[in-house]
PDB file of C-alpha atoms in Angstrom:
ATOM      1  CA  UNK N   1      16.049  74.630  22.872  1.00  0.00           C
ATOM      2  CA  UNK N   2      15.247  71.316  22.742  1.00  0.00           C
ATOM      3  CA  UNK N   3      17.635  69.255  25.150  1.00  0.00           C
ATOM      4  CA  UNK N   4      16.345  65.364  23.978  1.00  0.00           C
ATOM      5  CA  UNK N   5      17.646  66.490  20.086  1.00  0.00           C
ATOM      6  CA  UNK N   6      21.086  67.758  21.504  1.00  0.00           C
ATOM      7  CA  UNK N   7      22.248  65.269  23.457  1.00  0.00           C
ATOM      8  CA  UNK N   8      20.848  62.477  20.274  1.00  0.00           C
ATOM      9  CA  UNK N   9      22.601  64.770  17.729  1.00  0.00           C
ATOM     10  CA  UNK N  10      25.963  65.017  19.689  1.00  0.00           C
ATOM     11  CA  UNK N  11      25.808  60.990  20.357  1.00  0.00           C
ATOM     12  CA  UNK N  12      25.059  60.881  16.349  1.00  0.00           C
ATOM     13  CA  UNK N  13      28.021  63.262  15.683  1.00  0.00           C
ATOM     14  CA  UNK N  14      30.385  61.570  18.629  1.00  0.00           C
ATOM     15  CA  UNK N  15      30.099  58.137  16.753  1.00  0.00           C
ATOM     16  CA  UNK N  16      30.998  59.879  13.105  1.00  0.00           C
ATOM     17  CA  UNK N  17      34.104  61.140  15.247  1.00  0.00           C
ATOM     18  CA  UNK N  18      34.727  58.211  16.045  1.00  0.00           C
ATOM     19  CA  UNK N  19      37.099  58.969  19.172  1.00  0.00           C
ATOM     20  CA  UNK N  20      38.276  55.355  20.602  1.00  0.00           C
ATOM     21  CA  UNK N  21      38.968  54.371  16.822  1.00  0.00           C
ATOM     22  CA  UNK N  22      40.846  57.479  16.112  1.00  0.00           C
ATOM     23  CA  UNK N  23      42.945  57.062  19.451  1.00  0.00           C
ATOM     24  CA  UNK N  24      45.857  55.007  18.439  1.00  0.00           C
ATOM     25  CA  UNK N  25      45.997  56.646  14.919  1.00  0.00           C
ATOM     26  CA  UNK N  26      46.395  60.456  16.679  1.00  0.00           C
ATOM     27  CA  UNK N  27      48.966  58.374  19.040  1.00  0.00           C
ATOM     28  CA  UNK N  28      50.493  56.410  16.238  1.00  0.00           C
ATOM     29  CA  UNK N  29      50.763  59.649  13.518  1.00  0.00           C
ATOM     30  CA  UNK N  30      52.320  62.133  16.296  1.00  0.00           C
ATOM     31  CA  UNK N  31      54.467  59.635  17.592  1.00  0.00           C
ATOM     32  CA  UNK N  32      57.226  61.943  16.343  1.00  0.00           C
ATOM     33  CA  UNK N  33      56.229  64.791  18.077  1.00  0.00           C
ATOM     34  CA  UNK N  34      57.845  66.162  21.072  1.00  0.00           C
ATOM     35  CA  UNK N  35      55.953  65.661  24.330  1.00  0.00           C
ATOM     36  CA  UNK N  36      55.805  68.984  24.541  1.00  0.00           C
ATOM     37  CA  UNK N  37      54.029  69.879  21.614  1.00  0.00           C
ATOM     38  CA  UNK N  38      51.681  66.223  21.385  1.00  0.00           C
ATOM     39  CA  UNK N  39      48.907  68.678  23.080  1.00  0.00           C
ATOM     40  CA  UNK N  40      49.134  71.644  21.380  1.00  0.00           C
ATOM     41  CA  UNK N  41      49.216  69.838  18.098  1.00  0.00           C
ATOM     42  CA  UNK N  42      46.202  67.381  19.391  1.00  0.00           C
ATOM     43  CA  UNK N  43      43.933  70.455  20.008  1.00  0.00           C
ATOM     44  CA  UNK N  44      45.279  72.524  17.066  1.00  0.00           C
ATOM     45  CA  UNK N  45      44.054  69.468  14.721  1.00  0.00           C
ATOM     46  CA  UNK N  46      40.939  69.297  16.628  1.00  0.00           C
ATOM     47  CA  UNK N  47      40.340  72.979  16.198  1.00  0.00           C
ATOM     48  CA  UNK N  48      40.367  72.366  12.400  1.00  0.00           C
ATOM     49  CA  UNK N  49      38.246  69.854  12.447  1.00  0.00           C
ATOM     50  CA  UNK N  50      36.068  72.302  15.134  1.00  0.00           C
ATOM     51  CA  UNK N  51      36.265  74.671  12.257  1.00  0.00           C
ATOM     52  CA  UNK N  52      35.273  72.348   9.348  1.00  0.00           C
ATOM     53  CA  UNK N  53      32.246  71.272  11.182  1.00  0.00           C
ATOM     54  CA  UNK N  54      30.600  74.563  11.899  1.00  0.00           C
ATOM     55  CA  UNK N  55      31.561  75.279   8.309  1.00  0.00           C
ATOM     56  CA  UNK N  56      29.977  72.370   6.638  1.00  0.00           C
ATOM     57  CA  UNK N  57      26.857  73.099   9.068  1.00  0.00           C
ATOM     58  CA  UNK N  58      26.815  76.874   8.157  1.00  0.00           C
ATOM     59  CA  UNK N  59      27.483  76.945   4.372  1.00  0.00           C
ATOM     60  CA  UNK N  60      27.852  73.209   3.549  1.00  0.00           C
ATOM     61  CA  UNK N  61      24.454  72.658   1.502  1.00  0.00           C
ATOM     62  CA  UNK N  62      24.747  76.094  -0.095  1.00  0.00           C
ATOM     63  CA  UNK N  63      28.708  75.318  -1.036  1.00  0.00           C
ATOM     64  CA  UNK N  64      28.153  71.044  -2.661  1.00  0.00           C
ATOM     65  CA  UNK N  65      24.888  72.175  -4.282  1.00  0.00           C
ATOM     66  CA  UNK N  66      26.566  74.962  -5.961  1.00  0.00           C
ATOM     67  CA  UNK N  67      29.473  72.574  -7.054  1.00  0.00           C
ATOM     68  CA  UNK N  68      27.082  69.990  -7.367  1.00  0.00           C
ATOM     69  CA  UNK N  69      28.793  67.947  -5.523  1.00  0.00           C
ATOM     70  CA  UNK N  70      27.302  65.097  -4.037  1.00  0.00           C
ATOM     71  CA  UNK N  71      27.127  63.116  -0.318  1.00  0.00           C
ATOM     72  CA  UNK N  72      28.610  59.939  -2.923  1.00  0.00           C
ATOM     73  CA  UNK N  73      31.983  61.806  -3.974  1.00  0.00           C
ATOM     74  CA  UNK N  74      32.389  63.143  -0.834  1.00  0.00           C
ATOM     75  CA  UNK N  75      32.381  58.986   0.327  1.00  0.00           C
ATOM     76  CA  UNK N  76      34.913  58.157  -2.143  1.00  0.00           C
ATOM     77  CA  UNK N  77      37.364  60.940  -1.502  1.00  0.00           C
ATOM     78  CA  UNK N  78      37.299  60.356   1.815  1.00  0.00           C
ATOM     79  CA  UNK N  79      37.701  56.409   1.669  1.00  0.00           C
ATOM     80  CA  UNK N  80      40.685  56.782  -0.449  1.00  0.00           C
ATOM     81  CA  UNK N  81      42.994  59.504   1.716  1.00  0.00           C
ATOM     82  CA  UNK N  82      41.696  56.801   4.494  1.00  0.00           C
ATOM     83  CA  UNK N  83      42.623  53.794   2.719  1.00  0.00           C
ATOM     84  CA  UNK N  84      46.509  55.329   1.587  1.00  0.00           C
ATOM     85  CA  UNK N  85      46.422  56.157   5.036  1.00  0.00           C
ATOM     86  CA  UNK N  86      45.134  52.499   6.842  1.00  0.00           C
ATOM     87  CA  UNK N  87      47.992  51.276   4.203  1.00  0.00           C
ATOM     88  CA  UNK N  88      50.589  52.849   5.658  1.00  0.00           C
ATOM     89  CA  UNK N  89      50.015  52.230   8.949  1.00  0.00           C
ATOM     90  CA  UNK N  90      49.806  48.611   8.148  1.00  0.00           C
ATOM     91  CA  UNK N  91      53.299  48.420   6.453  1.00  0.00           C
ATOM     92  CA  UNK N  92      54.886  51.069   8.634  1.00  0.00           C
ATOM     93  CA  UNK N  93      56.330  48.457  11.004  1.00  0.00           C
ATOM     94  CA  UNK N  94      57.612  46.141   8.012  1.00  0.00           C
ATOM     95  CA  UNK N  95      59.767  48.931   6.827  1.00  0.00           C
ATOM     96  CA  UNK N  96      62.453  49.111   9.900  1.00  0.00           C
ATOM     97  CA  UNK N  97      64.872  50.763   7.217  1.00  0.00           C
ATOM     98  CA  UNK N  98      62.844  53.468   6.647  1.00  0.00           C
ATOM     99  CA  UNK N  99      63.491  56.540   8.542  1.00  0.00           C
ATOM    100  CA  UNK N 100      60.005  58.222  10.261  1.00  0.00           C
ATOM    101  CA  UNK N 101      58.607  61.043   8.750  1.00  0.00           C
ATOM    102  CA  UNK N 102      59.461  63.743  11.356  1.00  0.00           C
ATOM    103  CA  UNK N 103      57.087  66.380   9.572  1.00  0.00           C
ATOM    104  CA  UNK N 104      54.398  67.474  12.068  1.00  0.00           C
ATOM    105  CA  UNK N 105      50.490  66.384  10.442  1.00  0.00           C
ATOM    106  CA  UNK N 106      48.361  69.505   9.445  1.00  0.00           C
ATOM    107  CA  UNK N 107      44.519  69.317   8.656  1.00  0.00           C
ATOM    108  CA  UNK N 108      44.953  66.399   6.849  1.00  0.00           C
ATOM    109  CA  UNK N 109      44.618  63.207   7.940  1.00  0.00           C
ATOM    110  CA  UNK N 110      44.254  63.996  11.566  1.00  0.00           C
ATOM    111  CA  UNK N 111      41.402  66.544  11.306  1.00  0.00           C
ATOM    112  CA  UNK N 112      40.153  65.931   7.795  1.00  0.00           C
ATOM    113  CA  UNK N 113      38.882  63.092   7.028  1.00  0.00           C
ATOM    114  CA  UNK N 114      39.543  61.469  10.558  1.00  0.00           C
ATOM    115  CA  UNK N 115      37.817  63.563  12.957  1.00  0.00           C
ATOM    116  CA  UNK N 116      35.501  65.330  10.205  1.00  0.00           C
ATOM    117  CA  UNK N 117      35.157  62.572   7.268  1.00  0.00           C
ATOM    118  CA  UNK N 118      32.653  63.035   4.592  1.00  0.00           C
ATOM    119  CA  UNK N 119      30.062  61.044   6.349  1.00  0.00           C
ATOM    120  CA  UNK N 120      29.648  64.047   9.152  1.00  0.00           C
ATOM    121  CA  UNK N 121      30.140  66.785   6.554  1.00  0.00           C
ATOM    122  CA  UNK N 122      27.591  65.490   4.647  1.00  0.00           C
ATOM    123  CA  UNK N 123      25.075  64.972   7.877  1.00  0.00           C
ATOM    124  CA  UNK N 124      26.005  68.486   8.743  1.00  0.00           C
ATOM    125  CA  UNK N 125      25.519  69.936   5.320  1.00  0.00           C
ATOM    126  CA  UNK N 126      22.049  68.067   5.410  1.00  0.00           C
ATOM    127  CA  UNK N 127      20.512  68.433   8.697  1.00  0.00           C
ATOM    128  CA  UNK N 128      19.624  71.943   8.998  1.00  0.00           C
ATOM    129  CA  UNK N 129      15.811  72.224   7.476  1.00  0.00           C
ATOM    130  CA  UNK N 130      15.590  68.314   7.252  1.00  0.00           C
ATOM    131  CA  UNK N 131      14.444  68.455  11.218  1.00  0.00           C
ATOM    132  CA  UNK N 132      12.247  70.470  12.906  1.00  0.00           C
ATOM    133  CA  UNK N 133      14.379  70.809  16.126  1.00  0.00           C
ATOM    134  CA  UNK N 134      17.578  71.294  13.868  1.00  0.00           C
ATOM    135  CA  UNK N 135      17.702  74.598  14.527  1.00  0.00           C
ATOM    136  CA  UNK N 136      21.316  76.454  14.357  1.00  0.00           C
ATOM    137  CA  UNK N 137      21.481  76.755  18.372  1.00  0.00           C
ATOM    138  CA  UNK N 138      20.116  72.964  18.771  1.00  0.00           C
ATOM    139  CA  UNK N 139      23.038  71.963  16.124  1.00  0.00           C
ATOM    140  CA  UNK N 140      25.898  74.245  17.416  1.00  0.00           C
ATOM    141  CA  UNK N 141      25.626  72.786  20.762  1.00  0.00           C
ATOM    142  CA  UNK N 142      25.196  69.549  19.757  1.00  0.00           C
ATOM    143  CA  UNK N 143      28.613  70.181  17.654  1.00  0.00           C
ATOM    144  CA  UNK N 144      30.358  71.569  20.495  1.00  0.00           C
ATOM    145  CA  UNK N 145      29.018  68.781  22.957  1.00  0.00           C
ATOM    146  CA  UNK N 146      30.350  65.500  20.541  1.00  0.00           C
ATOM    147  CA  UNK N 147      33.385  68.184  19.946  1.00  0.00           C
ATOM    148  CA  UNK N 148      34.281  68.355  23.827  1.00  0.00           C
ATOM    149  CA  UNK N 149      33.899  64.643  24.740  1.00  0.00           C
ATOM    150  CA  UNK N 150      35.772  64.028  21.867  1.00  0.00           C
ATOM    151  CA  UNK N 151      38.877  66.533  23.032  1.00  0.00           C
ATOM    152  CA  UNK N 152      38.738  64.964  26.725  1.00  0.00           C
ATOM    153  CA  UNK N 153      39.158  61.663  24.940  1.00  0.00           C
ATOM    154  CA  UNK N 154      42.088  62.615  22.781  1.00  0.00           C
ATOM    155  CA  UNK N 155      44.404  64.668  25.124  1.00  0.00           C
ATOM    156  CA  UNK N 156      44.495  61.677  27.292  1.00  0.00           C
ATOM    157  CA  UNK N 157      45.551  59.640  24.744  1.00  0.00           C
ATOM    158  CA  UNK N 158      49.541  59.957  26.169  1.00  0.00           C
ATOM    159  CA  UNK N 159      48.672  58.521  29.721  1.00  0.00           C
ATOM    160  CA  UNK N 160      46.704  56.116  27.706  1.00  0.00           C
ATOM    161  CA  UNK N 161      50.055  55.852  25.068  1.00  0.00           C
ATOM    162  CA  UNK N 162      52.261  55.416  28.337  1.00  0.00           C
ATOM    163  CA  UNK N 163      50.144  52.335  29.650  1.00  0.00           C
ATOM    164  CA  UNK N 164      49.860  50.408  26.099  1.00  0.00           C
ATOM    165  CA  UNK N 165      53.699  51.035  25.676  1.00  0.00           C
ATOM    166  CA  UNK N 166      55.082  51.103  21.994  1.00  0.00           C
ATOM    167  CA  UNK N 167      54.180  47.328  21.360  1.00  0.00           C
ATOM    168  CA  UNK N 168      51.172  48.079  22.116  1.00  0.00           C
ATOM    169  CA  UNK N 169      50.918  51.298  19.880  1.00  0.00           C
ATOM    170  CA  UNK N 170      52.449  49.668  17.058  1.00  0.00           C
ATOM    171  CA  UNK N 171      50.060  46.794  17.272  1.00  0.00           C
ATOM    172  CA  UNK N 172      47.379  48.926  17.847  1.00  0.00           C
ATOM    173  CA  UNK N 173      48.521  51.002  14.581  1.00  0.00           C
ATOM    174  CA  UNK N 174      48.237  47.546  12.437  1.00  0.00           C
ATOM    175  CA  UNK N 175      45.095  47.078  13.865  1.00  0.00           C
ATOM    176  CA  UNK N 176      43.739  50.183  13.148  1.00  0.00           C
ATOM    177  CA  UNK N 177      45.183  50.342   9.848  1.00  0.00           C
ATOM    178  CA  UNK N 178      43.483  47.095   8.833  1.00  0.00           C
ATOM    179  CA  UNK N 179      40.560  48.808  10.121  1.00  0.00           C
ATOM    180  CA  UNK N 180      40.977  51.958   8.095  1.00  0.00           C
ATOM    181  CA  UNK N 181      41.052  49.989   5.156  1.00  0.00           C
ATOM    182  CA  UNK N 182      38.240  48.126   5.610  1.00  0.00           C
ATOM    183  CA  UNK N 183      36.413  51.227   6.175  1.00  0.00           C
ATOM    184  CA  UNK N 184      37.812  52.804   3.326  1.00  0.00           C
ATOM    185  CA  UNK N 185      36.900  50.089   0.973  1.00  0.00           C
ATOM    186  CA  UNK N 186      33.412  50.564   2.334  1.00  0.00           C
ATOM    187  CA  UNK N 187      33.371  54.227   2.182  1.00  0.00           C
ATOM    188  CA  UNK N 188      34.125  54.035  -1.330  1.00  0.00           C
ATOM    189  CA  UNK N 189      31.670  51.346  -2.132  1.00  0.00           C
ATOM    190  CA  UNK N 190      28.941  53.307  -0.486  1.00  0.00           C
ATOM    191  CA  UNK N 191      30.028  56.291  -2.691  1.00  0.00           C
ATOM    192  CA  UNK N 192      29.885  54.956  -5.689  1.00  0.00           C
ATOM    193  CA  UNK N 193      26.216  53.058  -4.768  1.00  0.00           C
ATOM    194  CA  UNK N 194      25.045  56.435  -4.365  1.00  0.00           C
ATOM    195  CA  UNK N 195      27.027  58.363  -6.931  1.00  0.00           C
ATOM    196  CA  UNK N 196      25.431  55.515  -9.422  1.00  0.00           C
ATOM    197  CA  UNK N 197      22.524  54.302  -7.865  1.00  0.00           C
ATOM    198  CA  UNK N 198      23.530  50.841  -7.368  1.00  0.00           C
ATOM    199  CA  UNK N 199      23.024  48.261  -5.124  1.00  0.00           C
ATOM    200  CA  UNK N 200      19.757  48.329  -2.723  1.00  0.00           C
TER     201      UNK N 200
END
């Protein structure tokens, strides 16, 4: 095993997940949920996403080259469930007449495209045989490493929830909505440069 490619795969993998970023929209999405279920239904959704990434890493290149789908429309899928999602989060406190959504989140947005967005799937889908030291160990444990920190980080998001307060959450969830978009936009930009071969 080769330690050194690990531990600079799961940093790699830990930014895609983007856990500090993804903190107030878990907080802000679940914010319906009983206490008693916000954990279970944090680690369920990060199971999933668990699940999609060992996927994508087993069978991912096989699977898009056989639907010849490519890292570019992966990008623009993904930036536009993030950018109806960075929209609603943006609006959500200008609509005080609108009743929550009580429905509980499944797979989608939390742990797909969130957690595991297109730009990790396609890294994962990519990386075995690119690298030398990408073997399937070296990459499992590199996926489970960026995958713990990034459960440690989420399931104290209510501590973290109780500190902020929900002023702080709900500006927070504007905040990271504008975010989302931006990223979206980008996302899909990117997608479409490499889907057409624009730009540099």
């Amino acid at each position: 095993m080769n330690f050194a490619f690990i531990y600079q795969t799961a940093l790699l993998f830990l930014m895609l997940m983007d856990p500090f970023g993804n903190l107030p929209v878990f907080m802000a999405t679940l914010r319906n949920v009983p206490p008693q279920r916000l954990s279970r239904v944090i680690f369920r959704e990060l199971c999933f996403a668990l699940g999609a990434m060992l996927l994508a890493l087993l069978v991912g290149q096989a699977f898009f080259g056989l639907l010849h789908i490519q890292a570019g429309t992966l990008s623009i899928a993904g930036g536009l469930i993030l950018f109806l999602t960075g929209i609603k989060m943006v609006f959500s406190s200008l609509s005080e007449d609108t009743q929550a959504p009580t429905d509980e989140p499944f797979i989608v947005p939390l742990a797909i495209p969130l957690i595991c967005g297109p730009g990790l799937i396609a890294i994962l889908s990519t990386l075995r045989g690119s690298v030398e030291q990408a073997t399937l160990p070296n990459c499992l444990l590199a996926i489970l490493l960026a995958w713990s920190i990034q459960t440690g980080i989420m399931l104290c998001g209510r501590p973290l929830s109780k500190i902020l307060g929900s002023r702080g959450l709900n500006a927070l969830e504007s905040l990271m909505g504008l975010l989302l978009t931006c990223l979206a936009v980008g996302m899909v930009i990117q997608g479409i440069n490499k889907t057409y071969g624009l730009g540099d």
